Amino acid sequence: MDEITISRAIVETYMKDFMDAMEVDVAIAGAGPSGLITAYCLAKEGIKVAVFERQLRVGGGMPGGGMMFNRIVVQTEGKRILDEFAISAHEYAKGYYVADSLETTSSICTAAMKAGARIFNLISVEDVMIREDDRITGLVLNWSAVCWAKLHVDPLTARCKVAVDATGHDAEVCNIVVRRMGPKLRTNTGGVIGEKPMWAERAEEEIVRNTREVYPGLVVAGMTANAVFGYPRMGPIFGGMLLSGEKAAQTAKELLRQG
Ligand code: 48F
């Protein structure tokens, strides 16, 4: 075995994929459950999608389950999505299905990749591109290691027709837009209203409605949707995340159709 061939194989194939991801239909910030489902739903329809994830591993808050007990709960509405990935789930009480958080994360991630989504870990979205018509036209990327080390290194960019903020509780892309452009989001204040305290039922009811275009060319998914519109968090119940991912994909598809 030749170490240099191994090194070339890694660098050359990675760079080919990364170059290809610089021009996509949909760019997603965050590979938590909502971002992964959005990526899967779009990719399986042949839409070109790239996901940029800050951390070493995918899954966001899902692998950790509830307080590190690596189980998640999904209600009846979300169970259909677990079934689509053949994820085992056991009905613990009527309407409460419990699943292994690692099986769920890995199954959805694998399906998204097999469907054609490209997922890049260890890359952070640090800014957005916005053009004259006030529309998001791309994500600005840097190595997470550069951000963590606070090195002064300029970023690179990926162009997209639609961007999805699936960065979770911190709604990072939306906060960047507000910092750059002022309070122009389609919320009551124009800003990120901020997440309210835990209330699982209300949070799960509202999350799909909150999943929409919040700024021209920018769709919010998952916990970001509730944080941006000022709705509660829900803890380790994940049906809403999965359904929100589906809705974000439908919304992105509609925006692509409108051009
Ligand atoms: O936090 P996260 O899992 O968001 P989600 O898909 O799901 C929320 C649940 O996990 C849970 C919950 C239960 O129902 O409330 O918290 O809404 O995943 C967000 C991902 O985005 C990454 C982050 O590392 C995580 O994996 N991320 C955050 N900011 C950035 C980012 C950024 N600026 N660039 C790239 N990735």
XYZ file of N, CA and C and ligand atoms in Angstrom:
813
model
N 0.838 -1.199 0.000
C 0.000 0.000 0.000
C 0.876 1.254 0.000
N 0.452 2.228 -0.813
C 1.238 3.457 -0.928
C 0.495 4.612 -0.244
N 1.149 5.197 0.755
C 0.515 6.271 1.519
C 0.137 7.454 0.641
N 0.946 7.696 -0.385
C 0.686 8.869 -1.227
C -0.569 8.637 -2.078
N -0.763 7.396 -2.523
C -1.985 7.085 -3.280
C -3.208 7.267 -2.375
N -3.070 6.818 -1.133
C -4.181 6.990 -0.171
C -4.487 8.481 -0.002
N -3.438 9.263 0.176
C -3.627 10.712 0.385
C -4.248 11.364 -0.843
N -3.734 10.995 -2.018
C -4.279 11.575 -3.270
C -5.742 11.192 -3.443
N -6.069 9.951 -3.141
C -7.457 9.474 -3.290
C -8.397 10.333 -2.445
N -7.961 10.635 -1.231
C -8.805 11.423 -0.322
C -8.934 12.860 -0.817
N -7.811 13.492 -1.065
C -7.852 14.923 -1.405
C -8.546 15.144 -2.751
N -8.205 14.319 -3.745
C -8.745 14.569 -5.084
C -10.257 14.333 -5.141
N -10.727 13.246 -4.521
C -12.171 12.970 -4.604
C -12.953 13.969 -3.756
N -12.386 14.358 -2.606
C -13.061 15.366 -1.770
C -13.180 16.671 -2.547
N -12.089 17.101 -3.142
C -12.090 18.389 -3.849
C -13.074 18.388 -5.014
N -13.194 17.254 -5.676
C -14.144 17.147 -6.799
C -15.577 17.381 -6.269
N -15.890 16.718 -5.171
C -17.234 16.876 -4.584
C -17.443 18.298 -4.065
N -16.416 18.863 -3.451
C -16.544 20.200 -2.866
C -16.729 21.241 -3.976
N -15.966 21.082 -5.067
C -16.103 22.001 -6.209
C -17.520 21.908 -6.769
N -18.017 20.682 -6.851
C -19.362 20.474 -7.384
C -20.412 21.133 -6.480
N -20.158 21.117 -5.166
C -21.115 21.675 -4.203
C -21.104 23.207 -4.185
N -20.212 23.810 -4.925
C -20.148 25.282 -4.932
C -21.256 25.907 -5.767
N -22.033 25.093 -6.444
C -23.140 25.585 -7.278
C -24.258 24.557 -7.126
N -25.204 24.838 -6.240
C -26.267 23.848 -5.992
C -27.645 24.503 -6.080
N -28.671 23.667 -6.125
C -30.046 24.193 -6.059
C -30.333 24.647 -4.625
N -30.057 23.748 -3.671
C -30.377 24.061 -2.275
C -29.149 23.795 -1.400
N -28.772 24.807 -0.612
C -27.676 24.654 0.352
C -28.283 24.698 1.753
N -27.923 23.717 2.560
C -28.515 23.588 3.896
C -27.425 23.804 4.940
N -27.688 24.690 5.899
C -26.766 24.879 7.023
C -27.247 24.010 8.172
N -26.442 23.004 8.548
C -26.783 22.168 9.694
C -27.273 20.795 9.299
N -26.609 19.761 9.834
C -27.001 18.370 9.556
C -27.611 17.725 10.791
N -28.502 18.470 11.472
C -29.324 17.865 12.525
C -30.471 17.121 11.850
N -31.426 16.626 12.659
C -32.522 15.848 12.057
C -33.292 16.612 10.990
N -33.587 17.890 11.225
C -34.405 18.613 10.234
C -33.606 18.837 8.951
N -32.326 19.195 9.062
C -31.507 19.411 7.869
C -31.328 18.132 7.070
N -31.140 17.019 7.781
C -30.940 15.736 7.077
C -32.207 15.301 6.345
N -33.361 15.480 6.989
C -34.618 15.097 6.314
C -34.863 15.998 5.114
N -34.594 17.301 5.277
C -34.768 18.216 4.139
C -33.885 17.749 2.978
N -32.636 17.431 3.292
C -31.691 16.999 2.256
C -32.192 15.723 1.574
N -32.653 14.773 2.361
C -33.143 13.506 1.812
C -34.320 13.750 0.861
N -35.314 14.522 1.340
C -36.536 14.730 0.541
C -36.212 15.429 -0.777
N -35.270 16.356 -0.767
C -34.925 17.070 -2.001
C -34.096 16.172 -2.925
N -33.107 15.509 -2.350
C -32.194 14.705 -3.179
C -32.932 13.568 -3.870
N -33.902 12.987 -3.170
C -34.590 11.833 -3.797
C -35.419 12.283 -4.998
N -35.682 13.576 -5.114
C -36.392 14.098 -6.296
C -35.421 14.625 -7.342
N -34.144 14.347 -7.148
C -33.151 14.740 -8.155
C -32.686 16.185 -8.023
N -33.034 16.836 -6.921
C -32.615 18.230 -6.713
C -31.197 18.224 -6.133
N -30.368 19.127 -6.628
C -28.955 19.128 -6.210
C -28.836 19.846 -4.860
N -28.348 19.110 -3.866
C -28.353 19.661 -2.505
C -27.033 19.377 -1.793
N -26.566 20.383 -1.063
C -25.368 20.206 -0.228
C -25.697 20.652 1.189
N -25.168 19.905 2.160
C -25.370 20.231 3.574
C -24.007 20.550 4.182
N -23.926 21.654 4.907
C -22.679 22.037 5.573
C -22.891 21.954 7.076
N -22.084 21.139 7.726
C -22.246 20.866 9.158
C -20.976 21.251 9.910
N -21.168 22.039 10.940
C -20.020 22.555 11.700
C -19.249 21.470 12.452
N -19.975 20.505 12.991
C -19.328 19.541 13.893
C -18.660 18.400 13.133
N -17.908 17.595 13.896
C -17.270 16.404 13.328
C -18.322 15.384 12.908
N -19.383 15.297 13.680
C -20.399 14.273 13.392
C -21.735 14.921 13.041
N -22.570 14.134 12.351
C -23.890 14.624 11.973
C -24.912 14.279 13.063
N -26.096 14.851 12.938
C -27.201 14.464 13.830
C -27.624 15.561 14.788
N -26.791 16.573 14.975
C -27.134 17.673 15.879
C -27.507 17.146 17.255
N -28.708 17.487 17.711
C -29.163 17.092 19.051
C -29.753 15.699 19.105
N -29.784 14.998 17.979
C -30.468 13.695 18.010
C -29.658 12.580 18.681
N -28.374 12.394 18.360
C -27.661 11.256 18.966
C -27.698 11.277 20.492
N -27.727 12.453 21.078
C -27.721 12.572 22.545
C -29.042 12.225 23.203
N -30.110 11.993 22.382
C -31.406 11.600 22.938
C -31.881 12.582 23.998
N -32.414 12.065 25.109
C -32.823 12.913 26.232
C -31.783 12.782 27.320
N -31.111 13.851 27.643
C -30.112 13.887 28.718
C -29.106 12.731 28.626
N -28.654 12.465 27.413
C -27.680 11.417 27.097
C -28.235 9.992 27.147
N -29.529 9.815 27.425
C -30.133 8.492 27.257
C -30.447 8.413 25.763
N -29.748 7.575 25.034
C -29.822 7.701 23.572
C -31.075 7.064 22.958
N -32.194 7.612 23.359
C -33.506 7.247 22.808
C -34.227 8.550 22.438
N -35.082 8.462 21.427
C -35.942 9.604 21.120
C -37.390 9.128 21.099
N -38.303 10.074 21.268
C -39.725 9.744 21.191
C -40.311 10.451 19.972
N -41.168 9.733 19.274
C -41.835 10.286 18.092
C -43.319 9.978 18.231
N -44.160 10.964 17.934
C -45.597 10.736 18.035
C -46.134 10.126 16.736
N -47.422 9.801 16.740
C -48.007 9.052 15.617
C -47.723 9.734 14.274
N -47.857 11.065 14.217
C -47.690 11.782 12.936
C -46.290 11.566 12.348
N -45.282 11.474 13.233
C -43.903 11.335 12.747
C -43.496 9.893 12.499
N -44.262 8.941 13.032
C -43.920 7.519 12.924
C -43.839 7.084 11.452
N -44.726 7.670 10.631
C -44.706 7.383 9.183
C -43.311 7.626 8.602
N -42.639 8.671 9.089
C -41.310 8.991 8.535
C -40.280 7.972 9.026
N -40.367 7.568 10.293
C -39.460 6.510 10.763
C -39.643 5.255 9.910
N -40.902 4.938 9.594
C -41.187 3.743 8.790
C -40.550 3.845 7.406
N -40.543 5.061 6.851
C -39.973 5.252 5.506
C -38.497 4.839 5.478
N -37.809 4.989 6.634
C -36.387 4.624 6.700
C -36.191 3.243 7.349
N -37.282 2.529 7.573
C -37.248 1.211 8.232
C -36.546 1.278 9.587
N -36.807 2.348 10.342
C -36.218 2.496 11.685
C -37.142 1.797 12.695
N -36.557 0.933 13.540
C -37.386 0.219 14.513
C -37.904 1.198 15.554
N -39.192 1.098 15.875
C -39.765 1.949 16.925
C -40.790 1.133 17.689
N -40.806 1.349 18.999
C -41.673 0.534 19.840
C -42.707 1.452 20.480
N -43.995 1.053 20.455
C -45.037 1.919 21.038
C -45.013 1.758 22.555
N -44.458 2.748 23.223
C -44.262 2.704 24.673
C -45.578 2.954 25.393
N -46.325 3.930 24.892
C -47.672 4.224 25.389
C -48.447 4.661 24.156
N -49.774 4.717 24.251
C -50.547 5.003 23.027
C -50.100 6.324 22.392
N -49.593 6.234 21.165
C -49.184 7.437 20.436
C -47.772 7.918 20.742
N -47.029 7.183 21.596
C -45.640 7.560 21.917
C -44.716 6.433 21.459
N -43.992 6.649 20.378
C -43.082 5.632 19.863
C -41.667 5.976 20.289
N -40.935 4.984 20.765
C -39.558 5.233 21.183
C -38.607 4.540 20.202
N -37.561 5.268 19.809
C -36.589 4.730 18.836
C -35.183 5.012 19.343
N -34.238 4.253 18.846
C -32.834 4.458 19.200
C -32.322 5.688 18.426
N -31.717 6.618 19.156
C -31.326 7.879 18.494
C -30.168 7.671 17.519
N -29.328 6.677 17.774
C -28.204 6.431 16.861
C -28.690 5.751 15.574
N -29.598 4.791 15.738
C -30.158 4.136 14.541
C -30.895 5.175 13.691
N -31.627 6.059 14.360
C -32.406 7.053 13.609
C -31.474 8.007 12.863
N -30.458 8.519 13.573
C -29.532 9.464 12.934
C -28.820 8.804 11.762
N -28.280 7.608 11.997
C -27.472 6.995 10.934
C -28.333 6.569 9.755
N -29.566 6.114 10.024
C -30.437 5.683 8.912
C -30.797 6.866 8.024
N -31.155 7.997 8.646
C -31.567 9.157 7.841
C -30.360 9.711 7.074
N -29.205 9.750 7.751
C -28.003 10.271 7.090
C -27.639 9.401 5.880
N -27.668 8.093 6.077
C -27.321 7.183 4.972
C -28.299 7.361 3.812
N -29.590 7.425 4.139
C -30.592 7.556 3.070
C -30.388 8.858 2.302
N -30.083 9.934 3.020
C -29.891 11.239 2.355
C -28.698 11.145 1.395
N -27.618 10.515 1.848
C -26.424 10.417 1.002
C -26.668 9.499 -0.194
N -27.340 8.385 0.067
C -27.636 7.449 -1.038
C -28.559 8.097 -2.062
N -29.412 9.008 -1.590
C -30.316 9.705 -2.522
C -29.557 10.746 -3.345
N -28.341 11.091 -2.917
C -27.526 12.009 -3.721
C -27.136 13.303 -3.017
N -27.589 13.474 -1.757
C -27.200 14.703 -1.039
C -25.725 14.613 -0.668
N -25.024 15.734 -0.787
C -23.622 15.782 -0.343
C -23.604 16.412 1.043
N -22.921 15.765 1.973
C -22.840 16.313 3.336
C -21.375 16.577 3.646
N -21.071 17.803 4.047
C -19.695 18.186 4.390
C -19.656 18.514 5.875
N -18.964 17.685 6.641
C -18.823 17.995 8.072
C -17.604 18.904 8.277
N -17.512 19.480 9.459
C -16.389 20.345 9.851
C -16.288 21.623 9.021
N -17.424 22.000 8.394
C -17.475 23.276 7.670
C -18.594 24.120 8.279
N -18.270 25.357 8.629
C -19.255 26.252 9.242
C -19.739 27.295 8.248
N -21.023 27.619 8.366
C -21.571 28.738 7.595
C -21.321 29.990 8.432
N -20.518 30.908 7.893
C -20.189 32.090 8.697
C -20.815 33.371 8.156
N -21.419 33.301 6.973
C -22.050 34.497 6.405
C -22.937 34.054 5.240
N -23.633 35.025 4.642
C -24.469 34.721 3.470
C -24.104 35.676 2.337
N -24.460 35.293 1.117
C -24.356 36.225 -0.023
C -25.761 36.751 -0.278
N -25.865 38.072 -0.455
C -27.156 38.692 -0.768
C -26.928 39.646 -1.932
N -27.837 39.610 -2.923
C -27.681 40.464 -4.109
C -28.680 41.621 -4.075
N -28.630 42.443 -5.133
C -29.402 43.707 -5.180
C -30.880 43.505 -4.861
N -31.443 42.392 -5.334
C -32.882 42.216 -5.115
C -33.162 41.650 -3.722
N -32.220 41.802 -2.800
C -32.415 41.391 -1.409
C -32.663 39.898 -1.283
N -32.048 39.119 -2.121
C -32.285 37.678 -2.098
C -31.001 36.959 -1.728
N -31.122 35.937 -0.885
C -29.955 35.120 -0.543
C -29.524 34.345 -1.783
N -28.262 34.430 -2.107
C -27.788 33.719 -3.302
C -26.679 32.714 -2.968
N -26.328 32.613 -1.703
C -25.311 31.621 -1.372
C -24.907 31.669 0.092
N -24.132 30.666 0.472
C -23.624 30.589 1.847
C -22.117 30.801 1.831
N -21.626 31.442 2.862
C -20.194 31.734 2.994
C -19.625 30.739 4.006
N -18.582 30.020 3.589
C -18.119 28.847 4.337
C -16.682 28.994 4.825
N -16.434 28.407 5.964
C -15.050 28.322 6.427
C -14.864 27.018 7.199
N -13.639 26.546 7.294
C -13.379 25.366 8.116
C -13.757 25.699 9.558
N -14.468 24.789 10.210
C -14.828 25.013 11.615
C -13.571 25.220 12.457
N -12.513 24.499 12.118
C -11.270 24.615 12.901
C -10.720 26.042 12.841
N -10.914 26.692 11.704
C -10.477 28.089 11.566
C -11.296 28.979 12.502
N -12.604 28.742 12.515
C -13.483 29.552 13.382
C -13.137 29.304 14.842
N -12.988 28.035 15.234
C -12.713 27.724 16.641
C -11.377 28.312 17.097
N -10.394 28.285 16.197
C -9.069 28.810 16.564
C -9.000 30.334 16.404
N -10.127 30.917 15.935
C -10.206 32.360 15.701
C -9.067 32.848 14.804
N -8.755 32.062 13.786
C -7.717 32.470 12.841
C -8.303 33.468 11.849
N -7.477 34.381 11.406
C -7.947 35.347 10.423
C -7.717 34.755 9.037
N -8.692 33.979 8.572
C -8.602 33.330 7.255
C -9.900 33.626 6.509
N -9.795 34.169 5.323
C -10.998 34.485 4.553
C -11.703 33.207 4.104
N -13.035 33.327 3.990
C -13.840 32.140 3.656
C -13.947 31.893 2.140
N -14.663 30.834 1.769
C -15.053 30.564 0.385
C -16.584 30.552 0.326
N -17.138 30.391 -0.877
C -18.588 30.529 -1.013
C -19.200 29.409 -1.844
N -20.457 29.128 -1.552
C -21.232 28.180 -2.361
C -22.494 28.891 -2.815
N -22.720 28.903 -4.141
C -23.924 29.558 -4.662
C -25.108 28.599 -4.581
N -26.300 29.153 -4.258
C -27.500 28.304 -4.235
C -28.701 29.116 -4.692
N -29.736 28.393 -5.128
C -30.984 29.085 -5.495
C -31.843 29.288 -4.247
N -31.758 28.336 -3.325
C -32.487 28.439 -2.048
C -31.538 27.985 -0.940
N -31.574 28.693 0.195
C -30.791 28.278 1.369
C -31.758 27.852 2.472
N -31.325 26.891 3.280
C -32.150 26.438 4.409
C -31.348 26.630 5.687
N -31.945 27.337 6.648
C -31.325 27.465 7.972
C -31.864 26.338 8.841
N -31.036 25.314 9.053
C -31.404 24.181 9.918
C -30.355 24.094 11.026
N -29.957 25.259 11.543
C -28.863 25.287 12.525
C -29.359 25.101 13.964
N -30.653 24.818 14.144
C -31.147 24.495 15.480
C -31.471 25.718 16.316
N -31.299 25.579 17.616
C -31.775 26.595 18.580
C -31.190 27.984 18.313
N -29.985 28.057 17.809
C -29.332 29.368 17.650
C -29.709 30.096 16.358
N -30.438 29.459 15.489
C -30.899 30.099 14.233
C -29.791 30.954 13.622
N -28.662 30.329 13.381
C -27.461 31.120 13.056
C -27.549 31.896 11.753
N -28.113 31.283 10.722
C -28.159 31.987 9.424
C -29.126 33.175 9.530
N -30.257 32.968 10.191
C -31.221 34.073 10.362
C -30.583 35.205 11.158
N -29.851 34.874 12.192
C -29.186 35.927 12.983
C -28.155 36.677 12.140
N -27.467 35.962 11.259
C -26.498 36.625 10.370
C -27.243 37.616 9.458
N -28.380 37.171 8.905
C -29.144 38.047 7.991
C -29.562 39.323 8.728
N -30.035 39.164 9.964
C -30.477 40.345 10.725
C -29.293 41.263 11.034
N -28.159 40.670 11.372
C -26.964 41.497 11.656
C -26.542 42.293 10.421
N -26.629 41.647 9.261
C -26.153 42.287 8.030
C -27.158 43.260 7.439
N -28.455 42.883 7.492
C -29.472 43.608 6.713
C -30.457 44.394 7.579
N -30.379 44.218 8.924
C -31.387 44.834 9.791
C -32.576 43.897 9.933
N -33.597 44.349 10.707
C -34.732 43.462 11.028
C -35.681 43.276 9.848
N -35.294 42.451 8.905
C -36.076 42.291 7.668
C -36.675 40.894 7.520
N -36.617 40.091 8.590
C -37.220 38.754 8.478
C -38.744 38.894 8.498
N -39.423 37.848 8.007
C -40.901 37.908 7.974
C -41.485 37.453 9.313
N -41.003 38.069 10.384
C -41.537 37.794 11.725
C -42.208 39.085 12.206
N -42.866 39.038 13.366
C -43.569 40.242 13.852
C -42.623 41.399 14.093
N -41.394 41.107 14.503
C -40.444 42.181 14.804
C -39.440 42.405 13.658
N -39.406 41.487 12.732
C -38.390 41.537 11.680
C -37.093 40.862 12.113
N -36.983 40.586 13.416
C -35.768 39.939 13.921
C -36.037 38.479 14.284
N -35.056 37.878 14.936
C -35.230 36.521 15.485
C -35.880 36.719 16.854
N -37.125 36.283 17.002
C -37.868 36.592 18.246
C -37.279 35.809 19.425
N -36.869 34.579 19.174
C -36.225 33.800 20.254
C -37.148 32.737 20.798
N -36.512 31.638 21.134
C -37.255 30.451 21.554
C -37.854 30.649 22.950
N -39.051 30.094 23.152
C -39.725 30.163 24.464
C -39.464 28.864 25.239
N -39.777 28.865 26.551
C -39.460 27.680 27.367
C -40.175 26.409 26.887
N -39.709 25.307 27.398
C -40.201 23.984 26.982
C -41.724 23.850 27.130
N -42.366 23.459 26.046
C -43.799 23.133 26.043
C -43.984 22.223 24.836
N -43.784 20.920 25.076
C -43.669 19.972 23.963
C -44.871 20.018 23.024
N -46.087 19.983 23.600
C -47.254 19.851 22.737
C -47.409 21.061 21.814
N -47.304 22.259 22.393
C -47.480 23.487 21.593
C -46.354 23.603 20.552
N -45.121 23.295 21.002
C -43.975 23.408 20.090
C -44.158 22.485 18.890
N -44.622 21.270 19.156
C -44.791 20.297 18.076
C -45.935 20.695 17.150
N -46.977 21.317 17.733
C -48.104 21.762 16.905
C -47.679 22.874 15.945
N -46.813 23.766 16.430
C -46.521 24.991 15.671
C -45.355 24.859 14.702
N -44.485 23.869 14.913
C -43.212 23.873 14.184
C -43.409 23.747 12.666
N -44.392 22.971 12.250
C -44.569 22.801 10.801
C -45.081 24.113 10.189
N -45.999 24.780 10.902
C -46.508 26.076 10.399
C -45.367 27.101 10.316
N -44.444 27.052 11.284
C -43.341 28.020 11.291
C -42.265 27.720 10.245
N -42.347 26.552 9.655
C -41.351 26.157 8.644
C -41.722 26.805 7.321
N -41.065 27.892 6.975
C -41.416 28.612 5.734
C -40.283 29.524 5.299
N -40.540 30.254 4.231
C -39.542 31.216 3.748
C -39.603 32.430 4.662
N -38.458 32.779 5.248
C -38.446 33.834 6.260
C -37.767 35.100 5.727
N -37.108 34.947 4.615
C -36.405 36.043 3.931
C -36.267 35.542 2.492
N -36.246 36.438 1.494
C -36.198 35.913 0.118
C -35.062 34.892 -0.089
N -35.460 33.693 -0.448
C -34.481 32.638 -0.720
C -34.001 31.894 0.514
N -34.559 32.205 1.685
C -34.119 31.519 2.920
C -35.314 30.867 3.626
N -35.229 29.540 3.762
C -36.277 28.757 4.431
C -35.752 28.328 5.799
N -36.626 28.353 6.815
C -36.191 27.860 8.130
C -36.764 26.473 8.376
N -35.970 25.614 9.042
C -36.392 24.243 9.328
C -36.037 23.886 10.759
N -36.822 22.978 11.345
C -36.505 22.443 12.666
C -36.608 23.487 13.758
N -35.783 23.335 14.778
C -35.864 24.217 15.946
C -35.665 25.674 15.567
N -34.913 25.925 14.489
C -34.734 27.301 14.021
C -36.091 27.947 13.724
N -37.022 27.176 13.153
C -38.333 27.738 12.793
C -39.047 28.244 14.048
N -39.041 27.448 15.111
C -39.706 27.901 16.337
C -38.934 29.046 17.004
N -37.614 28.990 16.960
C -36.821 30.061 17.596
C -37.048 31.390 16.877
N -37.082 31.356 15.566
C -37.222 32.596 14.789
C -38.585 33.240 15.042
N -39.629 32.416 15.110
C -40.975 32.975 15.272
C -41.412 33.096 16.735
N -40.533 32.734 17.683
C -40.844 32.935 19.105
C -41.754 31.884 19.697
N -41.534 30.625 19.333
C -42.348 29.526 19.870
C -41.494 28.628 20.776
N -42.159 27.775 21.577
C -41.405 27.002 22.572
C -40.486 25.928 21.993
N -39.592 25.459 22.833
C -38.802 24.255 22.542
C -39.611 23.038 22.968
N -39.141 21.859 22.548
C -39.951 20.666 22.847
C -39.177 19.525 23.502
N -37.869 19.626 23.627
C -37.133 18.512 24.234
C -37.073 17.314 23.301
N -36.820 16.118 23.867
C -36.459 14.975 23.017
C -37.622 14.264 22.322
N -38.611 15.048 21.869
C -39.638 14.467 21.000
C -39.336 14.987 19.603
N -39.256 14.094 18.624
C -38.642 14.459 17.339
C -39.576 14.416 16.137
N -40.864 14.083 16.359
C -41.774 14.027 15.203
C -41.809 15.360 14.467
N -41.871 16.445 15.232
C -41.947 17.782 14.638
C -40.718 18.096 13.789
N -39.547 17.649 14.247
C -38.315 17.900 13.476
C -38.393 17.220 12.109
N -38.888 15.973 12.123
C -38.955 15.208 10.877
C -39.979 15.835 9.924
N -41.147 16.200 10.491
C -42.196 16.798 9.654
C -41.764 18.175 9.150
N -41.032 18.896 9.982
C -40.529 20.212 9.566
C -39.529 20.061 8.410
N -38.683 19.045 8.493
C -37.737 18.783 7.402
C -38.471 18.544 6.090
N -39.553 17.768 6.166
C -40.361 17.507 4.955
C -40.952 18.795 4.409
N -41.497 19.606 5.326
C -42.136 20.874 4.890
C -41.091 21.822 4.296
N -39.896 21.860 4.893
C -38.839 22.736 4.366
C -38.475 22.311 2.943
N -38.439 21.000 2.713
C -38.117 20.510 1.368
C -39.221 20.910 0.378
N -40.483 20.773 0.807
C -41.599 21.173 -0.082
C -41.520 22.669 -0.386
N -41.211 23.467 0.639
C -41.144 24.924 0.456
C -40.001 25.276 -0.495
N -38.858 24.637 -0.304
C -37.704 24.905 -1.174
C -38.027 24.521 -2.617
N -38.706 23.390 -2.763
C -39.076 22.924 -4.110
C -39.986 23.930 -4.805
N -40.943 24.451 -4.043
C -41.878 25.445 -4.591
C -41.113 26.715 -5.010
N -40.139 27.130 -4.187
C -39.347 28.328 -4.520
C -38.509 28.073 -5.772
N -37.975 26.859 -5.898
C -37.182 26.533 -7.095
C -38.081 26.585 -8.332
N -39.314 26.087 -8.157
C -40.262 26.057 -9.282
C -40.586 27.486 -9.745
N -40.765 28.376 -8.732
C -41.082 29.783 -9.072
C -39.898 30.497 -9.705
N -38.705 29.922 -9.512
C -37.497 30.535 -10.102
C -37.039 31.667 -9.251
O -29.580 21.364 16.815
P -29.994 20.448 15.735
O -30.237 19.043 16.051
O -31.263 21.140 15.016
P -32.668 20.586 14.505
O -32.522 19.802 13.271
O -33.115 19.570 15.652
C -33.303 19.991 16.966
C -33.220 18.793 17.886
O -31.978 18.145 17.743
C -33.411 19.104 19.358
C -34.783 19.438 19.704
C -35.713 18.248 19.728
O -36.781 18.194 19.188
O -35.138 20.541 20.002
O -32.514 20.103 19.779
O -33.566 21.751 14.518
O -28.914 20.498 14.561
C -28.387 21.700 14.088
C -27.045 21.405 13.451
O -26.556 22.593 12.847
C -25.152 22.707 13.094
C -24.982 22.118 14.482
O -23.630 21.701 14.687
C -25.978 20.978 14.471
O -25.399 19.775 14.046
N -24.803 24.119 12.978
C -25.138 25.131 13.831
N -24.666 26.295 13.381
C -24.011 26.029 12.217
C -24.101 24.640 11.962
C -23.297 26.819 11.270
N -23.158 28.148 11.412
N -22.734 26.198 10.201
C -22.862 24.860 10.012
N -23.524 24.064 10.886
